[in-house]
PDB file of C-alpha atoms in Angstrom:
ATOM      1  CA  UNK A   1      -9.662 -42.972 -36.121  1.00 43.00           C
ATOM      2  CA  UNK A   2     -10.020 -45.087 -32.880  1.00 44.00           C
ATOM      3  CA  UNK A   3      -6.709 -43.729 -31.896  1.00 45.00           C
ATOM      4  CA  UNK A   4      -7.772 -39.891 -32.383  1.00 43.00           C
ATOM      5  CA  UNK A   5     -11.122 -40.870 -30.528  1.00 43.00           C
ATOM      6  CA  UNK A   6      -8.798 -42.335 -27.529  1.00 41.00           C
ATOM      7  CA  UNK A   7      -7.012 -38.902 -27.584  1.00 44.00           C
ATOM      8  CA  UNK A   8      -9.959 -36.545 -27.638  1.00 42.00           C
ATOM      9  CA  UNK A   9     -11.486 -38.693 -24.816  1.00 42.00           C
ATOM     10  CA  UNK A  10      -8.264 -38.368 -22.748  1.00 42.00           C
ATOM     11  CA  UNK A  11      -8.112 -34.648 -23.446  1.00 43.00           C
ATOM     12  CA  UNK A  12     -11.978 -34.245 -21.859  1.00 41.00           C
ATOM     13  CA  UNK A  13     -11.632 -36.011 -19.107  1.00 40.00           C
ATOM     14  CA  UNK A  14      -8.242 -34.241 -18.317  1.00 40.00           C
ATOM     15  CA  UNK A  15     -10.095 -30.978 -18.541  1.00 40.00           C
ATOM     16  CA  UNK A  16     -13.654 -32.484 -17.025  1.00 43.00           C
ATOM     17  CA  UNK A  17     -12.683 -31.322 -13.111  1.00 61.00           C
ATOM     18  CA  UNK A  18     -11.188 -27.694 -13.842  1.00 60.00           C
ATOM     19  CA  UNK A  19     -14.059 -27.292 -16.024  1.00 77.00           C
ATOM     20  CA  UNK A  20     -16.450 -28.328 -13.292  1.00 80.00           C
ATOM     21  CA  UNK A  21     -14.721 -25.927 -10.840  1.00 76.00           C
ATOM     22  CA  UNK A  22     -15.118 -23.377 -12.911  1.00 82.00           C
ATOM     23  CA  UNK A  23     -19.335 -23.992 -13.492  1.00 88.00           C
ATOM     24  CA  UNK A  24     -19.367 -24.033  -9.755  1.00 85.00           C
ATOM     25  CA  UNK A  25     -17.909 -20.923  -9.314  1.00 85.00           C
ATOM     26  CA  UNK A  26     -19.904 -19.470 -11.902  1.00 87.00           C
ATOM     27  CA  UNK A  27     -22.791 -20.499 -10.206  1.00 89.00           C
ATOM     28  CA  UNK A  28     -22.156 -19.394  -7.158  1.00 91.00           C
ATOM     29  CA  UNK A  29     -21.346 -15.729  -9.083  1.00 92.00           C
ATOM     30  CA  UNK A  30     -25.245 -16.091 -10.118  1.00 94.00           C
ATOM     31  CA  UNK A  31     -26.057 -16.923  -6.730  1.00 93.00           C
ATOM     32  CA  UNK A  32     -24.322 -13.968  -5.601  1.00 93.00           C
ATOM     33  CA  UNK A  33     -26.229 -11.782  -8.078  1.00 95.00           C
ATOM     34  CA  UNK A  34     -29.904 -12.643  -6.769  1.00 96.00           C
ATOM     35  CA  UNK A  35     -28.627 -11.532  -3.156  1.00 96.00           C
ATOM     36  CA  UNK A  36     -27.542  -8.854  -4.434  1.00 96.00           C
ATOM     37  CA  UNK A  37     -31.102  -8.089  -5.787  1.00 97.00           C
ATOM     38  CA  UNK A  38     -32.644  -9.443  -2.680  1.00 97.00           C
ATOM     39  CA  UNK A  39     -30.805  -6.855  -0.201  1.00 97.00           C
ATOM     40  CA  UNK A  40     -31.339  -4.049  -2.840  1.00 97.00           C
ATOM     41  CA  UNK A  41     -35.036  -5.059  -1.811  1.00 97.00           C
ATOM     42  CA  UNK A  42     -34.700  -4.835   1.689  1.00 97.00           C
ATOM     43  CA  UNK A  43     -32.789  -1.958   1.603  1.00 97.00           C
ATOM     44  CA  UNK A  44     -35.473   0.138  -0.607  1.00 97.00           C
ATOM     45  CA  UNK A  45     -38.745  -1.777   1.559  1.00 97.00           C
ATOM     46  CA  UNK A  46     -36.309  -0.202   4.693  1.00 96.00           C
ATOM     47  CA  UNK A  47     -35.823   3.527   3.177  1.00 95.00           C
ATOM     48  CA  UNK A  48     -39.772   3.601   2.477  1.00 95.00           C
ATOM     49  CA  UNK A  49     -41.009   2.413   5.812  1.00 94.00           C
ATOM     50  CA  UNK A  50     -38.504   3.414   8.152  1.00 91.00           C
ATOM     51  CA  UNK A  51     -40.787   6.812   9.265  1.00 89.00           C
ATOM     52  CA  UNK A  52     -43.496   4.551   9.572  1.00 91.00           C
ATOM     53  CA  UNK A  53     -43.340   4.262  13.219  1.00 86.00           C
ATOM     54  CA  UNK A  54     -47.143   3.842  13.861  1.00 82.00           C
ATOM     55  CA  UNK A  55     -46.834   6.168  17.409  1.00 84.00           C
ATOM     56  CA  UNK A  56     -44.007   2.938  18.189  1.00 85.00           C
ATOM     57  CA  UNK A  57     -40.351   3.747  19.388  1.00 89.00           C
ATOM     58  CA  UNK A  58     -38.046   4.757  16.740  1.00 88.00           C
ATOM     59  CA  UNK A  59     -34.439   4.595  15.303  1.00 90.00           C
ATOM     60  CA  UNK A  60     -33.278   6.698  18.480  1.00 89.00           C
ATOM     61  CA  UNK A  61     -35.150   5.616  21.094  1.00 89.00           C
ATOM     62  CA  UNK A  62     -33.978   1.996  20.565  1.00 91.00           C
ATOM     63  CA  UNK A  63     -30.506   1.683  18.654  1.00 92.00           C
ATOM     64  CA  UNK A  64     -27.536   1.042  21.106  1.00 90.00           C
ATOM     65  CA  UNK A  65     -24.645   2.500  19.236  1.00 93.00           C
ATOM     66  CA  UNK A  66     -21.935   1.206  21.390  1.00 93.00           C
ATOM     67  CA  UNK A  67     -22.786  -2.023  20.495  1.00 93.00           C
ATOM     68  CA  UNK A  68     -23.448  -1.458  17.162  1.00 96.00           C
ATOM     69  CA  UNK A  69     -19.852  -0.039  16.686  1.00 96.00           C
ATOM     70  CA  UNK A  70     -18.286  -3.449  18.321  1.00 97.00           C
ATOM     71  CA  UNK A  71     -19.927  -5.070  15.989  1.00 97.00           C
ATOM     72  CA  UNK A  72     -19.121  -3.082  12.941  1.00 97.00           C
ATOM     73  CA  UNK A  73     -15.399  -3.170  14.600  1.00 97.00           C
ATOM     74  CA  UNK A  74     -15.938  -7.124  14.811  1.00 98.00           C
ATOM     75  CA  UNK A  75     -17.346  -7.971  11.561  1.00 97.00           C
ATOM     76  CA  UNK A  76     -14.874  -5.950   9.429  1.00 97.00           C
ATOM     77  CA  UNK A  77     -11.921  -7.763  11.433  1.00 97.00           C
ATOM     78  CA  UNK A  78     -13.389 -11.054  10.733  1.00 97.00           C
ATOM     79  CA  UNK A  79     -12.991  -9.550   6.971  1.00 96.00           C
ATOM     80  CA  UNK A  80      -9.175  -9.062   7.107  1.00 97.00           C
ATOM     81  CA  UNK A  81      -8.676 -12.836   8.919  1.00 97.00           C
ATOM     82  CA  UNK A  82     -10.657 -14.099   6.139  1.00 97.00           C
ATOM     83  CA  UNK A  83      -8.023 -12.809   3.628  1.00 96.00           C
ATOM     84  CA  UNK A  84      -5.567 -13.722   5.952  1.00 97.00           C
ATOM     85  CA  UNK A  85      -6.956 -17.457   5.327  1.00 97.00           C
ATOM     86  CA  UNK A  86      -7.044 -17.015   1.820  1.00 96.00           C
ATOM     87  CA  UNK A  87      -3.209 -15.936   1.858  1.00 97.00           C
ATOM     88  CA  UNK A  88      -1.938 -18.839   3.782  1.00 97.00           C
ATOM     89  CA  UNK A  89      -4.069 -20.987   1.402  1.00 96.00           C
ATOM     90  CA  UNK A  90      -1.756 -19.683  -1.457  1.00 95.00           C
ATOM     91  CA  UNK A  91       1.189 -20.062   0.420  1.00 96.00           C
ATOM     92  CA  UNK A  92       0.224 -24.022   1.057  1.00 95.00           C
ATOM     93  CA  UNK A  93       0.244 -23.728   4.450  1.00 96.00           C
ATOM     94  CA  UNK A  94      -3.106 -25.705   5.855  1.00 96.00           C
ATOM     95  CA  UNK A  95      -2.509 -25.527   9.451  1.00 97.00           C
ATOM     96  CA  UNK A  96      -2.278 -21.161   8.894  1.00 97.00           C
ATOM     97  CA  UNK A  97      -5.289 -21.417   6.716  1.00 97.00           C
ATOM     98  CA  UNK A  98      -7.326 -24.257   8.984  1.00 97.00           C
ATOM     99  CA  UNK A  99      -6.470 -21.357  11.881  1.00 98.00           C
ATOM    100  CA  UNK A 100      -7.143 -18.306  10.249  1.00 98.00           C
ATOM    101  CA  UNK A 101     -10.730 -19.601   9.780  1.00 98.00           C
ATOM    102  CA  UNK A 102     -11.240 -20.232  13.240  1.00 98.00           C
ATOM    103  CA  UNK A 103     -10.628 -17.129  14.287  1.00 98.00           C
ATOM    104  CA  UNK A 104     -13.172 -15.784  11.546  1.00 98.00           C
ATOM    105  CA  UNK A 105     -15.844 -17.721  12.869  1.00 98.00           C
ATOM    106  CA  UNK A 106     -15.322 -16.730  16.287  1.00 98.00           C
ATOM    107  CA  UNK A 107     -15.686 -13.158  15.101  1.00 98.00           C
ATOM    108  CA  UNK A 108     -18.663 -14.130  13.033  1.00 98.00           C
ATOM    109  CA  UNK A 109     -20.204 -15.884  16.103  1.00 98.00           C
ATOM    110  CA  UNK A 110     -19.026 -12.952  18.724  1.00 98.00           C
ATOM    111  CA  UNK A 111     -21.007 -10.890  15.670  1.00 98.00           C
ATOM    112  CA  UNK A 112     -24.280 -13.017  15.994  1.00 97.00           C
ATOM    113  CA  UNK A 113     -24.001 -13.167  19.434  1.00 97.00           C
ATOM    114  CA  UNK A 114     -24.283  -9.104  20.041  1.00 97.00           C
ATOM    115  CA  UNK A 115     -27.062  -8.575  17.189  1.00 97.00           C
ATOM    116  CA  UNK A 116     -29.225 -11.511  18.987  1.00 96.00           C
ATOM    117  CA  UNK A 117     -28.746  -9.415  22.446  1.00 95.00           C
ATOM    118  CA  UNK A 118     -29.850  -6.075  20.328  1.00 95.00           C
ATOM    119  CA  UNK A 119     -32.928  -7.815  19.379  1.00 95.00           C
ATOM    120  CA  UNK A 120     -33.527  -8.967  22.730  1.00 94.00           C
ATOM    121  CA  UNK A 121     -32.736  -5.634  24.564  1.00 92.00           C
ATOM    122  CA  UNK A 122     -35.338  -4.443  21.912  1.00 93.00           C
ATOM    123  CA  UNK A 123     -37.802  -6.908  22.307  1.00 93.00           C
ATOM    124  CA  UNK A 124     -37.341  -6.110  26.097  1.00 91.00           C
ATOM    125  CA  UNK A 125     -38.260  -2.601  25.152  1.00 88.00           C
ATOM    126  CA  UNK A 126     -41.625  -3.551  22.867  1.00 89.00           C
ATOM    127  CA  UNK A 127     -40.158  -3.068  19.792  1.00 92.00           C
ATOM    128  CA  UNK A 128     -41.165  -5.957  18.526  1.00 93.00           C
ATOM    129  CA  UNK A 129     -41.776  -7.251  14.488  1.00 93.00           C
ATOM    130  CA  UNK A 130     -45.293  -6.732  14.880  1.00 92.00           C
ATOM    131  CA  UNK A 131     -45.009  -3.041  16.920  1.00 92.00           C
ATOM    132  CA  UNK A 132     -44.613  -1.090  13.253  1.00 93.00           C
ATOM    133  CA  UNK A 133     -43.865  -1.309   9.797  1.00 94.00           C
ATOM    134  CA  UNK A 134     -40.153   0.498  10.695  1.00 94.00           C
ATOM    135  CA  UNK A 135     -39.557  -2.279  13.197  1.00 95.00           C
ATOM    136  CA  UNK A 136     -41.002  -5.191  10.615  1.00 96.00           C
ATOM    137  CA  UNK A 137     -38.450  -3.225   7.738  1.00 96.00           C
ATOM    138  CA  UNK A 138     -35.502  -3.378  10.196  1.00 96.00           C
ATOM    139  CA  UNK A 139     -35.547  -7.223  11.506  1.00 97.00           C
ATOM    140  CA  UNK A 140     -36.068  -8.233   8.084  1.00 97.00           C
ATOM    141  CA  UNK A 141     -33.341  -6.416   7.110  1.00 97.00           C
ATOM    142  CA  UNK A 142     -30.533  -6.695   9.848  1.00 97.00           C
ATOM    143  CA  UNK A 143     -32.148 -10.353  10.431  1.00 97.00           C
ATOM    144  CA  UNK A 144     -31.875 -11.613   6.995  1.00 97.00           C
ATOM    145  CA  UNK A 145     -27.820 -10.132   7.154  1.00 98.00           C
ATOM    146  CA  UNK A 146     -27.646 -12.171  10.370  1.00 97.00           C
ATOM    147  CA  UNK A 147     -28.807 -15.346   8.437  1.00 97.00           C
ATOM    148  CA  UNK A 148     -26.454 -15.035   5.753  1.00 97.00           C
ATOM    149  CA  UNK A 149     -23.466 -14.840   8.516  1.00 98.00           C
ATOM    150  CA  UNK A 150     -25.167 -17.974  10.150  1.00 98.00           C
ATOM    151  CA  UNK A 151     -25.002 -19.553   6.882  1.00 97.00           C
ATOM    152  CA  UNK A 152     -21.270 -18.559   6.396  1.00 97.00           C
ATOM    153  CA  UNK A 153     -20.357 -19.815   9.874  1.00 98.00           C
ATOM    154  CA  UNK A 154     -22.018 -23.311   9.127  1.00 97.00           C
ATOM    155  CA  UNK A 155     -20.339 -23.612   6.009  1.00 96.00           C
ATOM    156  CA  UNK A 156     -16.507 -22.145   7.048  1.00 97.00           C
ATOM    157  CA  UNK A 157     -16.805 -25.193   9.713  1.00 98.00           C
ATOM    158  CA  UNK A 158     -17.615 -27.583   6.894  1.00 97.00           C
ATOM    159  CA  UNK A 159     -14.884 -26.630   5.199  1.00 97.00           C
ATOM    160  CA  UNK A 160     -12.064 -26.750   7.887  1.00 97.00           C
ATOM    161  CA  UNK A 161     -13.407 -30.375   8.133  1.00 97.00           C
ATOM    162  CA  UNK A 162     -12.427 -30.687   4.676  1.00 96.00           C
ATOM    163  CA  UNK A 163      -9.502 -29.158   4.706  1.00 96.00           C
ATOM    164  CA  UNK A 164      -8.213 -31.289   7.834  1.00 96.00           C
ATOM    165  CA  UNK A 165      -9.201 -34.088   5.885  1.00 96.00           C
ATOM    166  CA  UNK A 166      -7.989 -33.815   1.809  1.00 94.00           C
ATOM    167  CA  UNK A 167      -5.568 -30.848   2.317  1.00 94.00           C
ATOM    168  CA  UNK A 168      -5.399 -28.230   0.124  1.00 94.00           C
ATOM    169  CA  UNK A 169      -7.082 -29.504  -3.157  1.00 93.00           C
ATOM    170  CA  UNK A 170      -8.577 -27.838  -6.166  1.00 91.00           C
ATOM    171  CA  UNK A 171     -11.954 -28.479  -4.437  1.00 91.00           C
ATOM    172  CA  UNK A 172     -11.088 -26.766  -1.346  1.00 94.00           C
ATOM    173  CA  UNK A 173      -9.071 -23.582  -3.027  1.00 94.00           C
ATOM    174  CA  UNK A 174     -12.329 -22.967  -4.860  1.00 93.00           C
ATOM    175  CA  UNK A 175     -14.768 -23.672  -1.817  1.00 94.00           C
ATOM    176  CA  UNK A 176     -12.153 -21.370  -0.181  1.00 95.00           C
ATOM    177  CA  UNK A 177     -12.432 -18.382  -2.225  1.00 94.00           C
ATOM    178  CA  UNK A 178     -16.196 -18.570  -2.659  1.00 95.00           C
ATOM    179  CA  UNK A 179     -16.472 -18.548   1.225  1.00 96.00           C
ATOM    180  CA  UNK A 180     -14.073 -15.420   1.216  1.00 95.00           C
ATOM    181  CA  UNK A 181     -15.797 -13.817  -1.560  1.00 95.00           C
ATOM    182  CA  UNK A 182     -19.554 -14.347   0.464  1.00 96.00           C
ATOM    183  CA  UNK A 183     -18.008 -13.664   3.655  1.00 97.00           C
ATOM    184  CA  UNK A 184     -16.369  -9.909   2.167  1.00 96.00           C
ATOM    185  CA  UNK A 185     -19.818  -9.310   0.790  1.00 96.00           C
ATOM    186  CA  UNK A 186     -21.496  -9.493   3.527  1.00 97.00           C
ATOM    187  CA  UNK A 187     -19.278  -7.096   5.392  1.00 97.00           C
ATOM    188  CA  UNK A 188     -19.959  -4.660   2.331  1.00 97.00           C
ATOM    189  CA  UNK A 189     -23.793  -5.414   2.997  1.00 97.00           C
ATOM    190  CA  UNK A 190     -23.507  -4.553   6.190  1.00 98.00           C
ATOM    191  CA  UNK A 191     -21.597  -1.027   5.805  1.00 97.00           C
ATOM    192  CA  UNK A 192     -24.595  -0.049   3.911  1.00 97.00           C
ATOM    193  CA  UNK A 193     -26.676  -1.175   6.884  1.00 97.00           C
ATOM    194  CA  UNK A 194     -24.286   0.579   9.864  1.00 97.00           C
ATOM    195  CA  UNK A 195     -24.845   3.690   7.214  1.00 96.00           C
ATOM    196  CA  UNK A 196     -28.506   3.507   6.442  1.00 96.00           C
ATOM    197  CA  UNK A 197     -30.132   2.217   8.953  1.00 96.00           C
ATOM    198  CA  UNK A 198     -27.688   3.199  12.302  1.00 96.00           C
ATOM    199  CA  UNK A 199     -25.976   6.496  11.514  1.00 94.00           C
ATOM    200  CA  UNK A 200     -28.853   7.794   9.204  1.00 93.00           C
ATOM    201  CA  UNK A 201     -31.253   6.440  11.961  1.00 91.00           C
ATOM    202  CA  UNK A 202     -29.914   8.146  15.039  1.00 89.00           C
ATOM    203  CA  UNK A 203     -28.658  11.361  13.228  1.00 86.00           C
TER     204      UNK A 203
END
């Protein structure tokens, strides 16, 4: 008996980690889910309010195209170099996959950095949060997007750190596939926004 116990405690604990990677990953699927929910949200509040222009400047008088279009151009790059990471990841090579993430988050960031100067041209222009219920819709919307890349940036910087430090583990394939999973999400996210609220806004 003791020696059967010794056994099934040996087999648990040899299947405790995978089994913890897995939950974790499964988790972050549920996370996944409720943003999913919460840009469905956005994206209806958006669609209801975005003739609600209260005598304010709308989606034409304000939307710089141009720079939308680097942006799109920017952000769906950032999406290939991501699975360019997650390649050289399967291939073992860490310095490929520490540099491959790099140049994601310097596409994320050159992202950031043009949507913060569209808000601030806009700003510049009075069309402010407050100006109408289109405006509050849209900075909600393209804002909340920008958070989630913020978020994605902070954590893909963690993770190099962790890479450089314990190679590639377990731990850091799964934190590595999560991070490519969020990061392609939020590039489908934001097609629906380039559609919805740019080329549907200015048509």
């Amino acid at each position: 008996m003791a020696q059967t116990h010794s056994n099934a405690g040996h087999h648990g604990h040899g299947h405790e980690h995978p089994d913890q990677e897995e939950m974790r990953t499964f988790a972050f699927w549920i996370y996944l889910m409720t943003d999913v929910i919460l840009f469905a949200t956005l994206f209806a509040t958006y669609i209801v309010l975005q003739g609600n222009t209260d005598g304010g400047p709308g989606p034409k008088d304000i939307f710089q195209m141009n720079g939308i279009y680097a942006s799109t151009f920017i952000l769906l790059t950032s999406s290939f170099t991501s699975g360019l990471a997650l390649l050289a990841m399967h291939k073992g090579n860490r310095l490929a996959l520490m540099n491959w993430l790099w140049v994601t988050i310097f596409l994320g960031a050159s992202f950031l950095f043009l949507e913060v100067n569209e808000f601030m041209h806009m700003v510049h222009e009075g069309a402010t949060i407050s100006t109408s219920a289109f405006l509050t819709a849209f900075y909600t919307l393209v804002g909340t997007h920008g958070l989630h890349v913020a978020l994605g940036l902070g954590w893909m910087i963690i993770l190099i750190i962790q890479i450089a430090k314990h190679g590639i583990t377990p731990v850091t394939k799964r934190k590595v596939n999560i991070i490519s999973l969020f990061w392609h999400f939020l590039d489908i996210v934001w097609i629906f926004v380039f559609t919805i609220v740019y080329l549907l806004g200015v048509k």
